[in-house]
Amino acid sequence: MSIAYDTFIPSVLASALPVEPIGDKIIPIPEITNHGAKTDTNPSYTQDYGKGVYSDTHNTVDYVYSGVYIINTLTPNDSEGHIFNFGTFSDDVSINAYVWNATNEVQTLSSKTFIGDTSNIDINYDTITLKPTQEILVTITASADGDPIIDGTVTSNYTTTATPIKVQGSRVLVWIFEQNKEKSDSFEFLTNISQAYDREYRTALREVPSFKANRSYQLIDQEGYALLNEYARKSFKSKYSFPLWEKSKYFYKELTIGTTAIDYEEIYNESFEDSLNILIYKDNRNYEVVQIDNISGDTINLRAEVKNYYDRFQIVPLYSGFVKNISIQNINKYSTFDVQIITNQIPKENGNIPFTTYNNLYVNDWIYTEEQSREVTQDTNIITSGMGLFDISENRFYNNDIFGIQHIIDTTLLEDFKAFIFDCNGQQKPFWLLSRKDEFEFLGFNGTNYSQILIDSYTTATGFNDAHIYFLDAEGNYHFRKVTNIDNTANYNFTLTLDTALASDISVVQTGFMLLVRLNSDIVTIEDISSRTHKVNLSCLRLHREEKEL
């Protein structure tokens, strides 16, 4: 029997046929003719997916097959075989597939076999009968509940053949505990530093920092502890979606089933963006995960319909990560536990760096500076002998001059400060610190030359060589200048020449040195003091050579 090519073969296989020519050797087929139209074939299919013979006669092709095929509708010509990859998901997902009976017999499903990590994977039929050459559309589903890793084989067993497919994917579980105690966030950058005798060279090795979140919770009922016990059992191999409760938005109104849009009632999209996964949450029994399609004005448009009804709710941004450790104290009804979360997904920040600039670098003039410290060490080699000290050799021209700073930050300014931390990119980019020590007293100008000032100094004249200094006026404005010359150095009364003149009527209330520094660590941690205030400790290394070159 000769059957027309386009009648016999389903359309999804028109460009890639699982055909093996007669004989022991596979012969590549560059093209075959189908009613005058040329169709390329893919000779990379092997006999695992069917056998056949062909003959080109009067623009038709005769086939003899013995197989049933399940073909991914997304990648019907996948030369690697029938692989169904669900990707990473936190809600039920599905992939459509064609089941094609490529035999001349009726094929009836007898059973389905699941091998490997295939928990809660299914094909949406229990019984199926396929006529010869019949093709039907089915759905392969993976539910959100189940083991975190999907990596196995599903085999559908028909009358004369078995049809295996590969399934892969990763479930993301929702870390549903509400934030009710303190937290800290650590951002870990990665910088390569090459040290020379009098300077250093810095290269950032990571585009964005890794993010470690330390969260502390208090459990007030046995239900919460039972949930924690379940999470602790599987947390170290599971990927989770962690709600950012501090960025959530409350709604005291209804949300109905089938809704595809949420109105803010006010402009409040700082924490949300297109394609972001969000949690619609009422309590730890009533919630679901949806994805934002786009944000238009004050409306969040969703990619899928809301599945549940809520009389009130909040929406919470989600980020994905892994649990590194869980520490549980006082294991009873009122347990507390700490958890460390690791992720490379950085929560969206919309802060504006709050600092002014000088020489295109930010000046850290944060008002809420709790304390400052300083440590000076030498980088030397000390060679000793049996008689005692023998020699000292310097590895660096400048001492290691490290400043410690503790900032107190209000919640409303937290994202602004994070923007500054991200701009520093760890140890890579330097910034300015203000000494705030009044190292010299401003006495006035040298006549009408407003670029020359008279000072009474508490330090030696050499301390002003190529120094950068600042003046704080009575209105709270900073003025930054570089010293280009020093005269009249008797009795600590100096005349300094500045690179730019000051205003003739300036009223100076504070003076000091400007210090060019970089972060001395690639790790920056922001801790909660309360729900409204936060603390960050910065260790900063002074860059003497670069400072003088600016």
XYZ file of C-alpha atoms in Angstrom:
550
model
C 0.000 0.000 0.000
C 1.289 3.410 -0.934
C 0.186 6.265 1.307
C 0.748 9.924 0.502
C 3.497 11.402 2.608
C 1.514 14.314 4.043
C -1.406 12.035 4.913
C 0.612 9.442 6.749
C 3.078 11.557 8.733
C 1.863 14.052 11.394
C 2.769 17.659 10.707
C 5.032 17.920 13.754
C 7.387 15.359 12.184
C 7.543 16.873 8.725
C 11.097 18.143 9.255
C 12.548 15.311 11.328
C 11.631 11.687 10.705
C 12.729 8.785 12.914
C 13.592 6.685 9.843
C 16.334 4.118 9.338
C 16.954 2.889 5.743
C 17.098 -0.816 4.979
C 20.403 -2.384 5.841
C 22.818 -2.338 8.741
C 24.286 1.036 7.830
C 22.511 4.362 8.313
C 22.550 6.350 5.069
C 22.021 10.134 5.448
C 19.041 11.412 3.472
C 19.587 14.993 2.285
C 15.998 15.524 1.165
C 12.825 13.799 0.080
C 10.140 15.020 -2.274
C 6.623 15.611 -1.028
C 4.247 16.580 -3.866
C 6.943 18.695 -5.454
C 7.966 20.412 -2.187
C 11.366 19.672 -0.651
C 11.560 18.830 3.043
C 14.890 18.450 4.869
C 15.257 15.399 7.058
C 17.294 14.893 10.210
C 19.378 11.685 10.019
C 20.443 11.946 13.677
C 17.475 9.873 14.911
C 18.430 6.354 15.930
C 16.576 3.082 15.957
C 15.573 3.689 19.601
C 12.627 5.680 18.271
C 11.378 3.359 15.504
C 12.450 1.549 12.367
C 11.313 1.915 8.795
C 12.082 1.583 5.131
C 11.577 4.078 2.380
C 11.358 4.158 -1.379
C 10.860 7.201 -3.576
C 8.134 6.337 -6.125
C 5.927 8.874 -7.885
C 6.437 11.556 -5.196
C 5.117 9.262 -2.443
C 6.888 7.428 0.347
C 5.974 3.983 1.684
C 6.673 3.434 5.396
C 6.638 0.448 7.690
C 6.901 1.412 11.399
C 6.791 -0.345 14.735
C 6.540 2.265 17.468
C 4.468 4.766 19.418
C 6.022 8.195 19.895
C 5.441 10.923 22.482
C 6.635 14.200 21.002
C 7.212 17.467 22.881
C 5.165 20.161 21.137
C 7.713 22.790 22.154
C 10.690 20.950 20.636
C 9.282 18.421 18.134
C 12.582 18.167 16.255
C 14.808 17.737 19.306
C 17.648 15.526 18.063
C 18.531 14.520 21.632
C 15.288 12.614 22.025
C 12.019 13.230 23.800
C 13.067 15.323 26.815
C 10.425 17.173 28.831
C 12.068 19.814 31.024
C 9.709 21.655 33.367
C 12.444 24.074 34.447
C 12.182 25.644 37.904
C 8.618 26.058 39.153
C 6.655 26.766 42.316
C 3.145 25.995 41.024
C 1.624 23.152 38.996
C 3.072 23.081 35.471
C 2.314 21.144 32.304
C 3.719 20.513 28.833
C 1.615 19.481 25.840
C 2.701 16.458 23.819
C 1.600 14.500 20.766
C 1.139 10.738 21.061
C 1.514 9.215 17.601
C 0.851 5.582 16.725
C 3.349 4.980 13.930
C 2.270 1.380 13.384
C -0.325 -0.406 11.322
C -1.895 -1.919 14.444
C -4.214 -0.702 17.153
C -2.147 0.194 20.232
C -3.716 0.053 23.702
C -2.060 1.448 26.834
C -1.547 -1.276 29.414
C 0.434 0.620 32.089
C 2.682 3.577 32.894
C 6.017 3.047 34.616
C 7.859 5.772 36.573
C 11.596 5.337 37.128
C 13.911 7.657 39.073
C 12.974 11.006 40.628
C 9.486 11.338 39.158
C 7.287 12.112 42.166
C 3.872 13.545 41.242
C 4.527 13.393 37.490
C 1.719 12.103 35.290
C 0.342 11.929 31.761
C -3.345 12.822 31.715
C -4.803 9.505 30.648
C -5.443 6.187 32.369
C -6.578 4.211 29.340
C -6.004 5.037 25.712
C -6.468 3.231 22.408
C -4.766 4.499 19.277
C -5.818 3.480 15.791
C -3.094 2.934 13.183
C -1.292 6.228 12.418
C -3.563 8.103 14.842
C -2.223 11.142 16.679
C -3.713 12.733 19.837
C -2.753 15.650 22.070
C -2.033 14.887 25.742
C -0.650 16.793 28.725
C 2.303 15.839 30.912
C 1.953 17.460 34.336
C 4.139 18.075 37.369
C 2.456 19.195 40.578
C 4.050 21.721 42.908
C 4.080 19.160 45.721
C 6.745 16.494 45.626
C 10.477 15.937 45.783
C 12.568 18.989 44.876
C 14.425 17.341 41.982
C 12.738 15.778 38.946
C 15.090 13.575 36.951
C 13.767 10.274 35.675
C 11.937 8.336 32.995
C 8.237 7.777 32.342
C 7.424 4.784 30.144
C 4.004 4.227 28.574
C 3.546 0.534 27.777
C 1.393 -0.200 24.731
C 0.307 -3.455 23.090
C 3.508 -4.055 21.137
C 5.838 -1.288 22.244
C 7.073 0.780 25.188
C 7.452 4.558 24.838
C 9.965 6.142 27.243
C 10.371 9.870 27.772
C 12.824 11.801 29.948
C 11.424 14.234 32.530
C 13.508 16.883 34.284
C 12.901 19.927 36.466
C 13.197 21.496 39.891
C 10.427 22.362 42.343
C 10.608 25.564 44.333
C 8.815 25.440 47.692
C 7.474 28.527 49.455
C 9.139 29.334 52.805
C 5.829 30.339 54.283
C 6.887 31.469 57.793
C 6.009 35.093 58.487
C 8.844 37.380 59.529
C 8.349 38.221 63.229
C 11.862 38.690 64.630
C 15.107 40.363 63.663
C 17.022 39.705 60.454
C 20.322 40.526 58.790
C 21.312 40.608 55.129
C 24.833 40.009 53.827
C 25.965 40.918 50.326
C 29.093 39.088 49.154
C 31.007 40.621 46.270
C 34.172 39.150 44.738
C 37.234 41.295 43.993
C 40.713 40.326 42.825
C 43.362 42.648 44.358
C 46.931 42.743 43.039
C 49.285 44.493 45.459
C 52.246 46.533 44.277
C 54.783 48.304 46.484
C 53.028 51.681 46.506
C 49.568 50.962 45.065
C 47.121 48.203 44.186
C 45.017 47.073 41.240
C 41.436 45.856 41.736
C 39.208 43.826 39.421
C 35.609 42.823 40.125
C 35.035 39.126 39.431
C 31.290 39.020 40.063
C 28.630 41.079 38.288
C 26.247 40.923 41.224
C 26.898 39.830 44.799
C 25.622 36.633 46.290
C 22.998 37.286 48.921
C 22.902 35.620 52.333
C 19.846 36.322 54.437
C 19.749 35.420 58.124
C 16.209 35.252 59.459
C 14.922 34.621 62.972
C 11.388 33.450 63.734
C 9.252 32.653 66.757
C 6.719 29.833 66.563
C 3.586 30.284 68.663
C 1.728 27.022 67.982
C 2.299 23.345 67.288
C 1.166 23.729 63.696
C 4.083 26.040 63.014
C 6.523 23.662 64.661
C 5.186 20.730 62.631
C 5.695 22.759 59.462
C 9.231 23.673 60.532
C 9.976 20.016 61.231
C 8.855 19.108 57.715
C 10.951 21.886 56.175
C 13.992 20.925 58.225
C 13.706 17.357 56.951
C 14.060 18.314 53.294
C 15.335 21.891 53.321
C 18.952 21.214 52.396
C 18.092 19.673 49.028
C 15.111 21.890 48.245
C 15.009 25.222 46.501
C 12.687 27.705 48.162
C 10.900 30.911 47.328
C 11.458 33.254 50.258
C 8.969 36.085 50.823
C 10.392 39.557 51.404
C 7.866 40.493 54.057
C 9.405 43.922 54.596
C 8.470 44.829 50.994
C 4.903 43.511 51.151
C 1.737 45.454 50.409
C -1.533 44.903 52.357
C -4.977 44.980 50.753
C -8.140 45.111 52.853
C -10.475 44.087 50.062
C -11.636 40.985 48.202
C -9.679 39.123 45.552
C -11.913 36.787 43.557
C -11.201 33.569 41.686
C -10.242 34.203 38.062
C -8.822 37.675 38.685
C -5.891 38.577 36.419
C -5.114 42.081 37.726
C -4.554 43.703 41.116
C -5.051 47.447 41.561
C -2.692 49.140 44.000
C -5.156 51.877 44.949
C -2.007 53.974 45.104
C 1.320 54.118 43.325
C 3.306 51.462 45.139
C 5.406 49.528 42.646
C 8.868 50.136 44.131
C 9.244 46.481 45.136
C 7.635 44.877 42.083
C 8.645 44.457 38.458
C 7.705 42.560 35.316
C 8.138 38.747 35.440
C 8.575 38.762 39.231
C 7.055 35.895 41.205
C 4.872 37.182 44.028
C 3.018 35.572 46.902
C -0.680 36.274 47.394
C -0.998 35.606 51.113
C -3.695 35.589 53.771
C -2.260 33.053 56.232
C -0.099 29.934 56.113
C -3.061 27.883 54.861
C -4.368 30.346 52.299
C -1.832 31.519 49.761
C -0.652 30.994 46.194
C 2.221 31.989 43.925
C 1.597 33.991 40.762
C 3.830 35.751 38.272
C 3.592 39.381 37.233
C 3.148 39.848 33.505
C 3.552 43.622 33.544
C 2.834 46.692 35.647
C 0.726 49.398 34.068
C 0.285 52.546 36.131
C -1.069 51.405 39.486
C -2.174 47.955 38.233
C -0.330 44.629 38.444
C -1.306 42.396 35.525
C -0.833 38.674 36.194
C 0.139 35.939 33.737
C -2.437 33.491 35.102
C -5.750 33.666 36.906
C -5.979 33.728 40.692
C -7.093 30.274 41.856
C -8.500 31.064 45.317
C -10.792 33.573 47.001
C -9.395 36.050 49.569
C -11.406 38.454 51.720
C -8.142 40.267 52.511
C -4.582 39.608 51.449
C -1.102 40.929 50.976
C 1.247 40.591 48.023
C 4.871 39.809 48.776
C 7.886 39.713 46.416
C 9.613 36.321 46.263
C 13.230 35.416 45.668
C 14.639 31.922 45.234
C 17.443 30.324 47.207
C 18.637 27.473 49.373
C 18.719 26.940 53.118
C 22.265 26.639 54.450
C 21.437 25.833 58.059
C 18.615 25.876 60.609
C 19.184 26.448 64.324
C 16.264 25.731 66.680
C 16.206 26.850 70.324
C 13.844 25.885 73.139
C 12.062 23.071 71.333
C 8.546 23.445 72.705
C 5.383 25.341 71.928
C 7.185 28.685 71.824
C 10.271 27.710 69.838
C 12.503 30.206 68.100
C 14.680 29.303 65.165
C 17.263 30.943 62.936
C 17.822 30.103 59.292
C 20.478 31.181 56.798
C 19.418 31.513 53.175
C 21.774 31.722 50.188
C 20.784 33.062 46.778
C 22.198 34.896 43.770
C 18.859 36.582 43.173
C 19.135 40.108 44.545
C 15.872 41.748 45.659
C 14.950 44.774 43.590
C 16.275 48.019 45.061
C 15.119 51.454 43.966
C 17.338 53.621 46.121
C 19.056 56.818 45.068
C 22.584 57.210 46.401
C 22.264 59.977 49.011
C 25.842 61.268 48.786
C 27.472 64.133 46.951
C 30.484 63.500 44.723
C 34.019 64.830 44.587
C 36.357 63.893 41.722
C 33.546 61.638 40.448
C 33.614 59.543 43.624
C 30.975 59.528 46.350
C 31.611 61.236 49.679
C 30.277 59.159 52.572
C 28.996 62.035 54.695
C 26.276 59.988 56.381
C 24.882 61.957 59.306
C 24.063 58.957 61.483
C 27.592 57.744 62.138
C 27.505 55.978 65.479
C 31.234 55.469 65.936
C 34.567 55.463 64.123
C 37.767 53.561 64.821
C 41.224 53.395 63.282
C 43.937 50.760 63.161
C 47.371 51.257 61.588
C 49.647 48.293 60.884
C 52.810 47.698 58.872
C 53.226 45.101 56.147
C 56.848 44.086 56.793
C 59.181 41.125 56.873
C 61.177 40.873 60.097
C 64.296 38.728 59.780
C 65.845 37.590 63.029
C 68.943 35.672 63.977
C 70.061 33.943 67.151
C 71.389 37.280 68.383
C 67.991 38.978 68.103
C 66.529 41.497 65.653
C 68.471 41.505 62.395
C 66.582 43.350 59.660
C 63.198 44.721 58.620
C 62.037 44.956 55.005
C 58.853 46.735 53.878
C 56.386 45.021 51.586
C 54.379 48.208 51.064
C 55.346 51.859 50.976
C 52.284 52.916 52.979
C 50.997 51.501 56.244
C 47.742 49.571 56.359
C 45.484 52.367 57.559
C 42.061 50.910 58.351
C 39.027 52.900 59.455
C 35.997 51.293 61.059
C 32.637 53.010 60.674
C 29.256 52.138 62.118
C 26.221 53.694 60.456
C 22.693 53.769 61.854
C 20.114 53.788 59.055
C 16.400 54.506 59.115
C 14.185 52.128 57.141
C 13.111 54.913 54.787
C 16.765 55.435 53.775
C 17.854 51.793 53.737
C 17.486 51.271 49.994
C 19.431 54.493 49.361
C 22.339 53.153 51.388
C 22.159 49.778 49.621
C 22.459 51.610 46.314
C 25.739 53.092 47.562
C 27.020 49.649 48.648
C 26.191 48.223 45.223
C 27.992 51.110 43.540
C 31.159 50.306 45.511
C 30.955 46.745 44.117
C 32.752 45.306 47.112
C 36.399 46.325 47.359
C 36.621 47.553 43.781
C 35.486 51.185 43.758
C 36.833 53.729 46.284
C 34.949 56.546 47.984
C 35.698 59.446 50.331
C 35.423 59.587 54.106
C 35.428 62.755 56.190
C 37.706 62.805 59.230
C 35.309 65.033 61.255
C 38.198 65.869 63.604
C 38.720 69.623 63.057
C 42.435 69.065 62.367
C 42.842 72.769 61.579
C 41.102 76.030 62.363
C 40.027 78.335 59.561
C 41.295 81.862 60.372
C 40.307 83.679 57.183
C 41.624 84.558 53.749
C 44.963 85.938 52.615
C 43.638 89.401 51.809
C 41.266 89.259 48.879
C 42.785 86.077 47.497
C 39.964 83.642 48.257
C 41.970 80.648 47.034
C 44.502 81.204 49.847
C 43.420 80.592 53.425
C 45.081 81.139 56.778
C 44.826 78.272 59.244
C 45.952 77.343 62.722
C 46.931 73.693 62.381
C 47.110 70.882 64.893
C 49.315 68.839 62.567
C 52.591 69.360 60.734
C 52.874 71.070 57.391
C 53.809 67.834 55.617
C 50.367 66.474 56.439
C 48.911 68.962 53.951
C 51.043 67.901 50.969
C 48.565 67.089 48.153
C 45.879 66.760 50.822
C 42.150 66.963 50.179
C 40.274 68.980 52.800
C 36.672 69.959 53.427
C 34.775 72.881 54.936
C 31.287 72.603 56.426
C 29.460 75.927 56.389
C 26.753 77.204 58.729
C 24.013 76.183 56.282
C 25.124 72.533 56.304
C 26.842 72.549 52.911
C 30.185 70.866 52.266
C 32.976 72.419 50.213
C 35.764 70.114 49.003
C 39.196 71.391 47.974
C 42.720 70.146 47.278
C 45.814 71.820 48.750
C 48.262 72.786 45.989
C 50.815 74.754 48.031
C 51.860 75.473 51.650
C 53.565 78.714 52.838
C 54.482 80.453 56.101
C 54.758 77.318 58.195
C 56.039 78.980 61.365
C 54.345 78.156 64.697
C 51.710 75.953 63.014
C 50.110 78.944 61.309
C 50.021 78.086 57.610
C 48.904 79.659 54.388
C 47.287 77.050 52.174
C 46.688 77.547 48.456
C 43.572 75.756 47.238
C 42.806 74.491 43.743
C 39.524 76.456 43.726
C 38.582 79.635 45.579
C 36.017 79.622 48.391
C 33.140 82.064 48.658
C 34.282 85.285 50.315
C 31.435 85.232 52.852
C 31.682 81.560 53.854
C 30.935 80.848 57.510
C 32.947 77.745 58.435
C 31.747 75.587 61.342
C 33.875 72.470 60.760
C 37.018 71.504 58.866
C 38.906 68.281 58.298
C 40.727 65.961 55.947
C 39.152 63.860 53.221
C 40.313 60.246 53.127
C 40.142 58.121 49.989
C 39.219 54.585 51.058
C 37.782 51.345 49.767
C 35.944 48.604 51.597
C 38.379 46.245 53.301
C 36.063 43.270 52.779
C 33.831 41.980 50.017
C 31.136 41.191 52.591
C 28.731 43.895 53.767
C 26.163 42.979 56.429
C 23.120 45.043 57.367
C 21.538 44.123 60.713
C 18.211 45.046 62.269
C 18.253 47.067 65.487
C 14.484 47.376 65.445
C 11.749 47.253 62.846
C 12.608 50.838 61.887
C 16.374 51.130 62.284
C 19.324 49.164 60.932
C 23.045 48.987 61.556
C 25.956 48.441 59.183
C 29.643 48.195 60.078
C 32.154 49.090 57.374
C 35.885 48.401 57.499
C 37.688 50.765 55.110
C 41.320 50.760 53.897
C 42.869 54.128 53.071
C 44.402 54.429 49.583
C 47.220 56.923 50.187
C 48.800 56.839 46.730
C 45.533 57.092 44.798
C 44.405 59.888 47.109
C 47.430 62.038 46.275
C 47.052 61.392 42.550
C 43.508 62.794 42.426
